[in-house]
Coordinates of C-alpha atoms and ligand atoms in Angstrom, one line a residue:
M1 CA -0.1 0.1 0.2
K2 CA 1.8 3.3 -0.2
N3 CA 2.0 6.0 2.1
R4 CA -0.2 8.5 2.3
K5 CA 1.8 12.1 0.7
L6 CA 1.7 14.4 3.5
V7 CA 2.0 18.4 1.5
M8 CA 4.4 19.9 4.7
I9 CA 5.7 22.4 2.5
P10 CA 5.3 25.9 3.9
G11 CA 1.8 26.1 1.7
P12 CA -0.6 24.9 0.4
T13 CA -0.6 23.4 3.7
P14 CA -3.0 20.2 4.3
T15 CA -6.3 20.3 4.2
V16 CA -8.0 18.5 6.2
R17 CA -12.7 16.4 4.9
S18 CA -15.2 19.2 6.6
I19 CA -13.0 21.6 4.7
N20 CA -12.5 19.5 1.4
D21 CA -15.8 18.6 1.5
E22 CA -17.2 22.8 0.7
M23 CA -15.0 22.5 -1.9
G24 CA -16.1 20.0 -3.4
R25 CA -19.9 21.2 -2.8
E26 CA -22.2 22.3 -6.1
T27 CA -21.3 25.4 -6.9
V28 CA -24.4 28.2 -6.4
A29 CA -25.4 31.5 -8.0
F30 CA -23.9 34.0 -5.4
G31 CA -26.2 35.7 -5.4
D32 CA -28.1 32.6 -3.3
P33 CA -29.6 33.4 -0.4
E34 CA -27.6 30.8 1.3
F35 CA -24.3 31.9 0.2
V36 CA -24.9 35.2 0.7
K37 CA -25.4 34.6 4.3
D38 CA -22.0 32.3 4.6
F39 CA -19.8 35.0 2.9
K40 CA -22.4 37.7 5.1
K41 CA -20.9 34.9 8.1
L42 CA -17.4 35.2 7.3
I43 CA -16.0 38.6 6.7
L44 CA -18.4 39.4 10.2
D45 CA -16.7 36.7 11.4
L46 CA -13.2 38.1 10.2
K47 CA -13.6 41.3 11.0
E48 CA -14.6 40.2 14.9
M49 CA -11.6 38.2 15.7
W50 CA -8.2 39.5 14.1
K51 CA -9.9 42.7 16.2
V52 CA -10.3 46.0 13.1
D53 CA -12.8 48.4 13.1
G54 CA -12.8 48.6 8.9
E55 CA -13.4 47.0 6.4
C56 CA -12.3 42.5 5.7
F57 CA -11.9 42.1 1.8
V58 CA -12.0 38.6 1.2
V59 CA -11.5 38.3 -2.4
A60 CA -10.2 35.6 -5.8
G61 CA -5.9 35.6 -5.9
S62 CA -2.7 34.5 -4.7
G63 CA -1.4 36.0 -1.6
T64 CA 1.3 37.9 -3.8
M65 CA -1.9 40.0 -4.8
A66 CA -3.1 40.5 -1.2
M67 CA 0.5 42.5 -0.9
E68 CA -0.2 44.6 -4.7
M69 CA -3.4 44.9 -3.0
A70 CA -2.2 47.2 0.4
I71 CA 0.2 49.0 -1.7
A72 CA -2.3 50.0 -5.1
N73 CA -4.9 51.2 -2.4
V74 CA -2.3 52.9 -0.1
T75 CA 0.6 55.2 -2.9
K76 CA 0.2 57.1 -5.7
R77 CA 3.2 57.4 -7.8
E78 CA 6.5 59.1 -6.4
D79 CA 5.5 58.8 -3.4
N80 CA 8.3 57.2 -0.7
V81 CA 7.6 53.7 0.7
L82 CA 9.9 51.7 3.6
V83 CA 10.7 48.2 2.6
V84 CA 11.2 46.1 5.3
S85 CA 12.9 43.1 4.1
N86 CA 13.7 40.4 6.0
G87 CA 14.2 37.1 3.1
F88 CA 13.3 37.4 -0.5
F89 CA 8.9 37.8 0.4
G90 CA 9.8 41.0 1.6
D91 CA 12.2 41.5 -1.2
R92 CA 9.0 40.4 -3.0
F93 CA 7.1 43.9 -2.0
I94 CA 10.2 46.4 -2.9
D95 CA 9.7 45.0 -7.1
I96 CA 5.1 45.7 -6.8
C97 CA 6.2 49.0 -5.4
T98 CA 8.8 49.7 -7.9
R99 CA 6.5 48.9 -10.7
K100 CA 3.9 51.6 -9.8
G101 CA 6.9 54.3 -9.7
L102 CA 6.7 54.7 -6.2
N103 CA 10.0 56.1 -4.6
V104 CA 11.7 53.1 -2.6
D105 CA 13.7 52.7 0.7
V106 CA 14.6 49.4 2.1
L107 CA 16.0 47.6 5.1
S108 CA 17.5 44.8 4.9
A109 CA 18.2 42.3 7.3
E110 CA 20.8 39.4 7.2
W111 CA 18.6 35.7 5.4
G112 CA 17.3 34.6 9.0
D113 CA 18.0 37.3 11.2
V114 CA 14.8 40.8 11.4
V115 CA 15.6 44.4 10.2
S116 CA 14.9 45.6 14.2
P117 CA 12.5 47.7 15.2
D118 CA 14.8 50.2 16.2
M119 CA 16.8 50.7 13.2
I120 CA 13.1 51.5 11.6
E121 CA 12.0 54.5 14.0
N122 CA 14.9 56.2 12.3
K123 CA 14.4 56.0 9.0
L124 CA 10.9 57.0 9.6
K125 CA 12.6 60.1 11.9
E126 CA 14.5 60.8 7.8
K127 CA 11.7 61.7 5.8
N128 CA 7.7 61.3 5.3
Y129 CA 6.4 58.2 4.1
S130 CA 3.8 56.8 2.4
A131 CA 3.8 52.9 3.5
I132 CA 5.8 51.0 5.0
T133 CA 5.5 47.2 4.1
V134 CA 6.7 45.0 6.7
T135 CA 6.6 40.6 6.7
H136 CA 5.5 39.2 9.2
V137 CA 7.1 35.5 8.7
D138 CA 9.0 34.9 6.1
T139 CA 9.0 32.3 4.4
S140 CA 12.3 31.6 3.2
T141 CA 13.8 32.1 5.8
G142 CA 12.1 31.9 9.6
A143 CA 12.5 34.8 11.5
R144 CA 9.2 36.4 12.4
A145 CA 9.0 40.0 12.4
P146 CA 8.3 41.3 16.0
I147 CA 4.9 43.5 14.7
E148 CA 3.4 45.2 17.8
E149 CA 6.8 46.5 18.6
I150 CA 7.5 47.8 15.2
G151 CA 3.0 49.2 15.7
E152 CA 3.8 51.0 18.7
I153 CA 6.5 53.3 16.5
I154 CA 4.4 54.0 13.8
K155 CA 1.4 55.0 16.0
K156 CA 3.5 58.2 16.2
Y157 CA 3.9 58.7 12.3
P158 CA 0.2 59.5 10.9
D159 CA 0.9 59.8 7.5
T160 CA 2.3 56.4 7.3
V161 CA 0.0 53.8 6.3
Y162 CA 1.9 49.8 8.0
I163 CA 1.0 47.3 5.9
V164 CA 2.3 43.2 7.5
D165 CA 2.8 40.3 4.8
G166 CA 0.6 37.5 7.3
V167 CA 0.8 35.1 3.8
A168 CA 2.7 32.6 6.6
A169 CA 1.8 33.6 9.6
T170 CA -2.4 35.3 9.0
A171 CA -4.3 31.9 11.8
G172 CA -0.7 30.9 13.9
E173 CA 0.3 33.2 14.8
R174 CA -0.8 36.0 16.7
E175 CA -2.1 38.8 14.2
Y176 CA -4.8 41.4 15.9
V177 CA -5.5 44.6 13.8
D178 CA -6.4 47.3 15.6
T179 CA -4.8 46.6 18.5
M180 CA -1.5 46.3 17.1
G181 CA -1.1 50.0 15.5
I182 CA -1.7 47.7 11.7
D183 CA -3.9 49.6 8.6
I184 CA -3.5 47.2 6.5
L185 CA -3.1 42.7 7.4
L186 CA -3.1 40.6 4.8
T187 CA -2.7 36.4 3.8
G188 CA -3.4 33.7 0.9
S189 CA -5.8 31.1 2.0
Q190 CA -3.2 28.1 1.7
K191 CA -1.1 29.0 4.4
A192 CA -2.1 29.7 7.9
F193 CA -6.5 29.2 7.2
G194 CA -5.5 25.5 6.0
V195 CA -7.9 26.0 2.8
A196 CA -5.9 25.1 -1.5
P197 CA -4.9 27.7 -2.6
G198 CA -7.1 30.7 -4.5
L199 CA -7.8 33.3 -2.0
A200 CA -6.5 37.1 -0.9
I201 CA -7.8 38.1 2.5
L202 CA -7.0 41.9 3.8
W203 CA -8.4 43.5 6.2
A204 CA -8.6 47.4 5.7
G205 CA -8.3 49.5 8.9
Q206 CA -9.3 53.2 9.4
K207 CA -6.2 54.6 8.6
A208 CA -5.5 53.1 5.6
L209 CA -8.8 53.1 5.0
K210 CA -9.0 57.6 4.7
R211 CA -6.0 57.0 2.8
R212 CA -7.5 55.2 0.1
K213 CA -10.2 58.0 0.0
S214 CA -8.4 60.4 -0.9
L215 CA -6.3 59.4 -3.1
A216 CA -9.5 59.2 -5.5
T217 CA -9.2 56.8 -8.7
I218 CA -6.7 55.0 -8.3
P219 CA -5.0 53.2 -11.9
E220 CA -6.5 49.6 -10.8
Y221 CA -9.5 48.4 -11.1
Y222 CA -9.8 44.5 -10.2
I223 CA -8.1 45.2 -6.2
D224 CA -9.5 48.7 -6.3
F225 CA -10.8 48.7 -1.8
E226 CA -13.6 50.7 -3.2
K227 CA -15.7 48.4 -5.8
W228 CA -15.3 45.9 -3.0
T229 CA -16.1 47.5 -0.9
P230 CA -19.6 47.6 -1.3
I231 CA -20.3 44.1 -1.6
M232 CA -18.2 43.1 2.0
N233 CA -20.7 44.7 3.7
D234 CA -23.2 43.3 1.5
P235 CA -23.1 39.8 -0.7
T236 CA -26.1 39.8 -2.8
K237 CA -24.3 43.0 -5.0
Y238 CA -21.9 41.8 -7.7
F239 CA -18.7 43.9 -8.5
A240 CA -16.6 40.9 -10.5
T241 CA -17.9 36.9 -9.0
P242 CA -16.5 36.0 -6.2
A243 CA -14.7 32.5 -5.9
V244 CA -18.2 30.8 -3.9
N245 CA -17.4 27.7 -3.4
M246 CA -13.7 28.5 -1.7
I247 CA -15.4 31.4 0.6
W248 CA -17.1 28.0 1.7
A249 CA -14.0 26.7 2.9
L250 CA -12.3 30.2 4.4
K251 CA -15.9 29.6 6.6
E252 CA -14.6 26.0 8.0
S253 CA -11.7 26.6 8.1
V254 CA -12.7 30.0 10.7
R255 CA -15.2 27.6 11.7
L256 CA -12.0 25.1 13.0
I257 CA -10.3 27.9 14.7
K258 CA -13.8 29.7 16.8
E259 CA -13.4 25.7 18.2
E260 CA -10.7 26.2 18.3
G261 CA -9.8 28.8 19.7
I262 CA -8.0 31.8 18.5
E263 CA -5.8 31.9 21.0
E264 CA -5.8 28.7 21.1
R265 CA -4.6 28.0 17.6
Y266 CA -1.3 30.3 18.3
E267 CA 0.2 28.3 21.8
R268 CA -0.7 24.8 19.4
H269 CA 1.4 26.4 17.0
K270 CA 4.2 27.2 19.5
R271 CA 4.0 23.7 21.3
V272 CA 4.3 22.1 18.1
S273 CA 7.1 24.1 16.6
D274 CA 9.1 23.6 19.8
A275 CA 8.9 20.3 19.8
F276 CA 9.5 19.8 15.7
N277 CA 13.0 22.1 15.9
A278 CA 13.7 20.1 18.8
S279 CA 14.0 16.6 17.4
L280 CA 15.5 18.2 14.7
E281 CA 17.8 19.8 16.3
A282 CA 18.1 16.4 18.2
L283 CA 19.3 15.1 14.5
G284 CA 21.6 17.2 13.7
F285 CA 20.4 19.5 11.7
E286 CA 20.6 24.2 12.6
L287 CA 17.8 25.8 11.6
L288 CA 18.2 29.6 10.3
A289 CA 16.1 31.2 11.7
K290 CA 18.2 33.1 14.9
K291 CA 16.0 31.6 18.2
E292 CA 14.5 35.1 19.6
C293 CA 13.4 35.9 16.4
R294 CA 12.2 31.9 15.1
C295 CA 8.4 31.7 14.0
S296 CA 5.8 29.1 14.8
T297 CA 4.2 28.0 11.4
L298 CA 7.4 26.3 9.2
S299 CA 11.4 25.8 10.2
N300 CA 14.0 26.3 8.1
V301 CA 16.2 23.5 7.7
L302 CA 20.4 23.5 7.0
Y303 CA 21.8 20.3 6.4
P304 CA 24.3 19.0 7.9
E305 CA 27.1 17.3 5.9
G306 CA 27.4 14.9 3.5
I307 CA 23.6 15.7 3.1
E308 CA 22.3 16.8 -0.8
D309 CA 19.3 18.6 -0.7
G310 CA 17.9 16.8 -4.1
E311 CA 18.0 13.5 -3.1
F312 CA 16.8 14.4 0.4
R313 CA 14.2 15.8 -0.7
K314 CA 13.3 13.3 -3.6
I315 CA 13.9 10.0 -0.7
L316 CA 11.5 12.1 1.5
A317 CA 9.1 12.3 -1.1
E318 CA 9.2 8.8 -2.0
E319 CA 8.8 7.7 2.4
G320 CA 5.5 10.3 1.7
V321 CA 6.4 14.1 2.6
M322 CA 7.1 16.9 0.4
V323 CA 8.9 19.6 1.5
A324 CA 10.5 22.7 0.3
G325 CA 13.8 24.3 -1.1
G326 CA 15.3 27.2 0.1
L327 CA 14.9 30.5 -1.7
G328 CA 17.5 32.8 -3.4
P329 CA 21.0 32.5 -1.0
Y330 CA 20.4 28.3 0.8
A331 CA 18.5 26.7 -2.1
G332 CA 20.7 23.1 -2.3
K333 CA 21.7 24.1 1.3
M334 CA 18.8 24.1 3.8
F335 CA 15.0 22.7 3.7
R336 CA 11.6 24.4 3.8
I337 CA 9.0 22.5 5.8
G338 CA 5.4 23.5 6.8
H339 CA 3.9 22.9 9.5
M340 CA 0.9 25.8 9.9
G341 CA -2.2 25.3 9.3
N342 CA -4.9 21.7 10.1
I343 CA -2.4 19.3 10.7
D344 CA -2.6 17.7 14.0
D345 CA -0.3 15.0 16.1
H346 CA -1.0 12.8 13.5
T347 CA 1.1 14.5 10.7
V348 CA 3.9 15.9 13.2
Y349 CA 4.6 12.2 14.3
A350 CA 4.8 10.8 10.4
T351 CA 6.5 13.4 8.8
M352 CA 8.9 12.9 11.8
A353 CA 9.6 9.3 11.3
A354 CA 9.9 10.3 6.9
I355 CA 11.7 12.1 7.8
E356 CA 13.8 9.8 10.1
R357 CA 13.3 6.4 7.7
T358 CA 15.4 9.0 5.0
L359 CA 18.0 10.1 7.2
I360 CA 18.8 5.7 7.4
R361 CA 17.9 5.2 3.9
L362 CA 20.8 8.2 2.9
N363 CA 23.4 6.0 5.6
Y364 CA 23.3 9.4 7.3
K365 CA 25.5 8.3 11.2
Y366 CA 22.6 9.5 13.4
E367 CA 21.4 7.7 16.3
I368 CA 17.6 6.2 14.9
G369 CA 15.4 6.9 17.2
I370 CA 16.6 10.1 18.7
G371 CA 14.2 12.9 16.4
V372 CA 11.1 10.4 17.3
K373 CA 12.3 10.3 21.0
T374 CA 12.5 13.9 20.8
L375 CA 9.5 14.6 19.9
L376 CA 8.0 12.1 22.3
E377 CA 9.6 14.2 25.2
N378 CA 8.9 17.8 23.9
L379 CA 5.0 16.9 21.9
K380 CA 2.5 18.3 24.8
Ligands
PLP401 C1 3.1 32.5 0.5 C2 4.1 34.3 0.6 C3 3.4 35.4 -0.8 C4 3.2 34.6 -1.5 O1 2.0 34.0 -2.0 P1 1.9 32.7 -3.3 O2 -0.2 32.6 -2.4 O3 2.1 32.3 -3.3 O4 0.8 34.7 -4.4 C5 3.4 36.3 0.2 N1 4.6 37.6 0.8 C6 4.9 34.9 2.1 C7 5.4 36.3 3.5 C8 4.5 34.1 1.0 O5 5.4 33.3 2.4

């Protein structure tokens, strides 16, 4: 019998049966009263759970579109923007902003580390920035930015809209929009929400919405907040066809989060990630992200001497677990493994056992069983 394939890349993450069932439902008209009711409820829940006095947008697209949507709605050509980059996805904002004709300043961290709030504050004092972008968890490094501390600083800069990329964090790492001083939080459905790819999700607070108003007409059409606001408040209206089944699936994900408790969910992610990281270290692997800024949603794992990336990931896939390779300077030197969303302890143990089976097949010298044993001791 073949092993089930566990999708342990940092998104898409494994989907549970009840979410799959929603995606597999017979599609209805977007004006169907039952669907309208469900869509409305989803938006209200998202606003309440992530604490925003503003709007929430759920639009077909991926995380990258959400990044572009955030920038499009709060900046105009020639505006100054500060991009805080802790890796590959932080850098993506540079491209998005440059193409829009914005003046981009960049603060970059070494991979595995994060830009400090002090450095950000010093930069903000230099000139007037229309917006600042911060990646909560940069998936290329597994480093987590101190978004709450940065939010405290930005509260002193009324002209700067604070955009947080939560694509590898939201629903796995603690994020509250208004209370953390965030103006736009954005994510995609396929990471810690545990839904298939296909939805961009954004929360926008009052500061961001005011900025959007002040811009009058923007060049972008499909991703204009003002086009979607009427629909998000009254889904009987039409602007562009909503992704009916994906919206149902996200609603089920939100129901599961409420059932688990959002704070309990954050704690679970921390518990799983601490245990998993301890096991990886017991096997002799090193983690790229510094301990002080290590995230809970994925692990970025450096290979010890003698393990070849392509071979390791190929055998691990044969053993039933898909992981992702390293990006940029860490291509070939690292693998990335997600442990976010709706994964249970069975999945965590199965993944670790598959990693051990792989190491045994590679004749890697280590104490057989130490990975699973460390999990047993720590995953409580
Ligand atoms: C995955 C990811 C993105 C891009 O999302 P897509 O859905 O692939 O477009 C952006 N930012 C971060 C931090 C991510 O992890």
